[in-house]
């Protein structure tokens, strides 16, 4: 089996992004016989979704897991829904700032993830990894790439399970902040993503 695993480049004045570090760590690794193809996406309104769809076309994966950072989240957040909305709290890395715009003007309001999120959640909890099922991937780049991916797979009639997992900040990122934000070690996050891959491989 082949899974495409994507992360994002750093954004919001941080020099690092845990999703990028995980993708680099698991690049070309085989987990339970699963081949992992990887891509790091730009935090860019125009190029982020395009880079993801390009990676999907190149890899032709049997499942796609996209990763990104959500600094205020305390646990690994397995996203259930992507909504057809762009409303950026901060500009993207190219300076684009959008408010109240649809991602796909003629697209549906939202897509549900097609990953087995309940099984992933149950497995992570059973393995002692803090996790939650989340109802919103936000209205920034992570939601945009999740929506664009699910829209593309639907339009192409490709039965490829796909979805998004948000990660907390790394301890070194939390230490840089003036206020207090939650964090999780890279090691725990990597264990969580490995278990998610194993669950998908067993489907
Ligand atoms: N997190 C952002 C975009 C890039 C990332 O890692 C988000 O949650 O939208």
Tab-separated table of C-alpha atoms and ligand atoms in Angstrom:
chain	number	residue	atom	x	y	z
A	1	UNK	CA	0.000	0.000	0.000
A	2	UNK	CA	1.086	3.585	-0.633
A	3	UNK	CA	0.091	6.593	1.498
A	4	UNK	CA	0.824	10.234	0.727
A	5	UNK	CA	1.769	12.158	3.877
A	6	UNK	CA	2.015	15.934	3.640
A	7	UNK	CA	3.107	18.714	6.007
A	8	UNK	CA	3.452	22.487	5.798
A	9	UNK	CA	6.411	24.830	5.794
A	10	UNK	CA	6.771	27.125	8.852
A	11	UNK	CA	4.439	30.128	9.131
A	12	UNK	CA	3.336	32.859	11.547
A	13	UNK	CA	6.904	33.934	12.463
A	14	UNK	CA	7.987	30.481	13.635
A	15	UNK	CA	11.152	28.984	12.085
A	16	UNK	CA	9.765	25.446	12.416
A	17	UNK	CA	6.573	23.480	11.861
A	18	UNK	CA	6.082	20.057	13.505
A	19	UNK	CA	4.190	18.808	10.449
A	20	UNK	CA	7.245	19.430	8.255
A	21	UNK	CA	9.534	17.689	10.754
A	22	UNK	CA	7.266	14.628	10.895
A	23	UNK	CA	7.102	14.421	7.108
A	24	UNK	CA	10.901	14.555	6.890
A	25	UNK	CA	11.262	11.879	9.594
A	26	UNK	CA	8.808	9.487	7.935
A	27	UNK	CA	9.908	10.160	4.353
A	28	UNK	CA	10.667	6.892	2.521
A	29	UNK	CA	10.054	4.913	5.701
A	30	UNK	CA	7.992	1.717	5.461
A	31	UNK	CA	5.379	1.327	8.224
A	32	UNK	CA	3.552	-2.026	8.396
A	33	UNK	CA	4.395	-2.557	4.724
A	34	UNK	CA	3.059	0.874	3.749
A	35	UNK	CA	5.191	2.982	1.438
A	36	UNK	CA	5.133	6.630	2.541
A	37	UNK	CA	5.356	9.306	-0.138
A	38	UNK	CA	5.744	12.832	1.221
A	39	UNK	CA	5.397	16.483	0.282
A	40	UNK	CA	5.873	19.748	2.173
A	41	UNK	CA	3.296	22.345	1.083
A	42	UNK	CA	3.780	26.108	0.952
A	43	UNK	CA	1.588	28.219	3.274
A	44	UNK	CA	0.260	30.060	0.244
A	45	UNK	CA	-3.308	30.585	-0.899
A	46	UNK	CA	-2.500	29.865	-4.539
A	47	UNK	CA	0.344	27.375	-4.357
A	48	UNK	CA	-0.615	25.290	-1.280
A	49	UNK	CA	-3.595	23.401	-2.762
A	50	UNK	CA	-1.864	23.176	-6.160
A	51	UNK	CA	1.223	21.566	-4.580
A	52	UNK	CA	-0.979	19.013	-2.802
A	53	UNK	CA	-2.960	18.068	-5.910
A	54	UNK	CA	0.288	17.820	-7.852
A	55	UNK	CA	1.702	15.436	-5.226
A	56	UNK	CA	-1.491	13.332	-5.430
A	57	UNK	CA	-1.172	13.102	-9.221
A	58	UNK	CA	2.532	12.163	-9.006
A	59	UNK	CA	2.169	9.628	-6.180
A	60	UNK	CA	-1.202	8.063	-7.063
A	61	UNK	CA	-1.614	7.102	-3.380
A	62	UNK	CA	-4.236	4.783	-1.903
A	63	UNK	CA	-4.791	7.205	1.003
A	64	UNK	CA	-3.769	10.765	1.871
A	65	UNK	CA	-3.021	12.192	5.319
A	66	UNK	CA	-2.320	15.923	5.482
A	67	UNK	CA	-0.670	17.333	8.600
A	68	UNK	CA	-0.476	20.888	9.897
A	69	UNK	CA	0.129	22.826	13.076
A	70	UNK	CA	-2.602	24.384	15.220
A	71	UNK	CA	-0.768	26.171	18.007
A	72	UNK	CA	-3.634	26.550	20.458
A	73	UNK	CA	-4.639	22.870	20.316
A	74	UNK	CA	-3.494	20.813	23.284
A	75	UNK	CA	-3.821	17.365	21.660
A	76	UNK	CA	-3.607	15.698	18.255
A	77	UNK	CA	-6.766	16.880	16.463
A	78	UNK	CA	-8.243	14.537	13.880
A	79	UNK	CA	-10.375	16.688	11.619
A	80	UNK	CA	-13.877	15.555	10.609
A	81	UNK	CA	-14.914	18.434	8.320
A	82	UNK	CA	-13.500	20.874	5.757
A	83	UNK	CA	-15.670	23.924	4.998
A	84	UNK	CA	-15.890	25.977	1.806
A	85	UNK	CA	-14.549	29.162	3.415
A	86	UNK	CA	-11.368	31.231	3.429
A	87	UNK	CA	-11.113	33.696	6.307
A	88	UNK	CA	-7.470	34.286	7.212
A	89	UNK	CA	-6.573	35.508	10.712
A	90	UNK	CA	-3.052	36.272	9.463
A	91	UNK	CA	-1.705	36.681	5.902
A	92	UNK	CA	-0.212	33.602	4.240
A	93	UNK	CA	3.554	33.426	3.654
A	94	UNK	CA	3.165	35.432	0.424
A	95	UNK	CA	1.192	38.206	2.135
A	96	UNK	CA	-2.274	37.186	0.861
A	97	UNK	CA	-5.058	38.007	3.281
A	98	UNK	CA	-8.630	36.953	2.453
A	99	UNK	CA	-11.908	37.354	4.293
A	100	UNK	CA	-15.221	35.571	3.869
A	101	UNK	CA	-14.360	34.031	0.477
A	102	UNK	CA	-15.442	30.604	-0.775
A	103	UNK	CA	-12.705	28.135	-1.769
A	104	UNK	CA	-14.808	26.768	-4.629
A	105	UNK	CA	-17.618	29.222	-5.522
A	106	UNK	CA	-19.757	26.480	-7.054
A	107	UNK	CA	-18.635	23.770	-4.594
A	108	UNK	CA	-20.588	22.305	-1.671
A	109	UNK	CA	-20.665	23.903	1.777
A	110	UNK	CA	-18.414	21.257	3.295
A	111	UNK	CA	-16.900	17.808	2.959
A	112	UNK	CA	-16.571	15.151	5.618
A	113	UNK	CA	-13.176	13.489	5.865
A	114	UNK	CA	-13.019	10.034	4.295
A	115	UNK	CA	-10.384	8.730	6.723
A	116	UNK	CA	-11.485	6.229	9.414
A	117	UNK	CA	-11.264	8.955	12.046
A	118	UNK	CA	-13.086	7.129	14.831
A	119	UNK	CA	-10.720	4.162	14.563
A	120	UNK	CA	-7.696	6.465	14.464
A	121	UNK	CA	-8.972	8.325	17.527
A	122	UNK	CA	-9.710	5.119	19.476
A	123	UNK	CA	-6.279	3.702	18.610
A	124	UNK	CA	-4.394	6.826	19.656
A	125	UNK	CA	-6.260	6.998	22.958
A	126	UNK	CA	-5.651	3.280	23.590
A	127	UNK	CA	-1.930	3.786	22.952
A	128	UNK	CA	-1.778	6.646	25.453
A	129	UNK	CA	-1.535	9.477	22.924
A	130	UNK	CA	-3.692	12.561	23.664
A	131	UNK	CA	-6.137	13.028	20.767
A	132	UNK	CA	-9.530	14.470	19.882
A	133	UNK	CA	-12.002	14.423	17.031
A	134	UNK	CA	-12.271	18.019	15.807
A	135	UNK	CA	-15.227	19.650	14.056
A	136	UNK	CA	-13.291	22.428	12.367
A	137	UNK	CA	-9.976	22.573	10.564
A	138	UNK	CA	-10.256	26.369	10.751
A	139	UNK	CA	-10.545	28.790	7.826
A	140	UNK	CA	-6.840	29.074	6.886
A	141	UNK	CA	-4.519	27.011	4.709
A	142	UNK	CA	-5.098	23.662	6.454
A	143	UNK	CA	-8.839	23.802	5.887
A	144	UNK	CA	-8.225	25.046	2.341
A	145	UNK	CA	-5.989	22.127	1.332
A	146	UNK	CA	-8.288	19.595	3.041
A	147	UNK	CA	-11.320	21.006	1.211
A	148	UNK	CA	-9.475	21.240	-2.136
A	149	UNK	CA	-8.254	17.656	-1.815
A	150	UNK	CA	-11.679	16.204	-0.953
A	151	UNK	CA	-13.251	18.266	-3.745
A	152	UNK	CA	-10.686	17.018	-6.274
A	153	UNK	CA	-11.113	13.364	-5.244
A	154	UNK	CA	-14.905	13.691	-5.442
A	155	UNK	CA	-14.806	15.375	-8.867
A	156	UNK	CA	-12.415	12.746	-10.200
A	157	UNK	CA	-14.479	9.965	-8.596
A	158	UNK	CA	-11.348	8.629	-6.886
A	159	UNK	CA	-12.092	6.385	-3.902
A	160	UNK	CA	-8.999	7.459	-1.981
A	161	UNK	CA	-9.495	7.991	1.782
A	162	UNK	CA	-8.201	11.443	2.668
A	163	UNK	CA	-8.214	13.876	5.547
A	164	UNK	CA	-6.351	16.147	7.873
A	165	UNK	CA	-4.675	15.916	11.284
A	166	UNK	CA	-3.712	19.037	13.261
A	167	UNK	CA	-0.771	18.957	15.653
A	168	UNK	CA	-0.053	21.098	18.732
A	169	UNK	CA	3.054	23.290	18.942
A	170	UNK	CA	6.416	21.736	19.762
A	171	UNK	CA	7.827	22.445	23.258
A	172	UNK	CA	10.522	24.708	21.756
A	173	UNK	CA	7.826	26.762	19.982
A	174	UNK	CA	5.776	27.085	23.183
A	175	UNK	CA	8.917	28.194	25.036
A	176	UNK	CA	9.373	31.042	22.524
A	177	UNK	CA	5.888	32.426	23.198
A	178	UNK	CA	5.284	35.123	25.795
A	179	UNK	CA	1.974	33.688	26.973
A	180	UNK	CA	1.308	30.057	27.783
A	181	UNK	CA	0.333	27.688	24.957
A	182	UNK	CA	0.098	23.900	25.049
A	183	UNK	CA	2.759	21.732	23.419
A	184	UNK	CA	3.592	18.110	22.627
A	185	UNK	CA	6.913	16.375	21.967
A	186	UNK	CA	7.843	15.509	18.393
A	187	UNK	CA	8.298	11.893	19.485
A	188	UNK	CA	4.672	11.625	20.719
A	189	UNK	CA	3.368	13.251	17.541
A	190	UNK	CA	5.373	10.833	15.370
A	191	UNK	CA	4.001	7.869	17.329
A	192	UNK	CA	0.493	9.211	16.760
A	193	UNK	CA	0.977	9.621	13.014
A	194	UNK	CA	2.512	6.132	12.755
A	195	UNK	CA	-0.541	4.634	14.476
A	196	UNK	CA	-2.845	6.581	12.147
A	197	UNK	CA	-0.989	5.096	9.156
A	198	UNK	CA	-1.285	1.600	10.628
A	199	UNK	CA	-5.040	2.000	11.140
A	200	UNK	CA	-5.507	3.096	7.516
A	201	UNK	CA	-3.361	0.199	6.289
A	202	UNK	CA	-5.580	-2.254	8.174
A	203	UNK	CA	-8.817	-0.972	6.585
B	1	LIG	N1	-1.162	25.240	10.003
B	1	LIG	C1	-1.978	26.256	9.369
B	1	LIG	C2	-1.445	26.344	7.972
B	1	LIG	C3	-0.109	25.702	7.996
B	1	LIG	C4	-0.079	24.932	9.239
B	1	LIG	O1	0.807	24.121	9.585
B	1	LIG	C5	-3.471	25.991	9.531
B	1	LIG	O2	-3.880	25.417	10.556
B	1	LIG	O3	-4.254	26.380	8.679
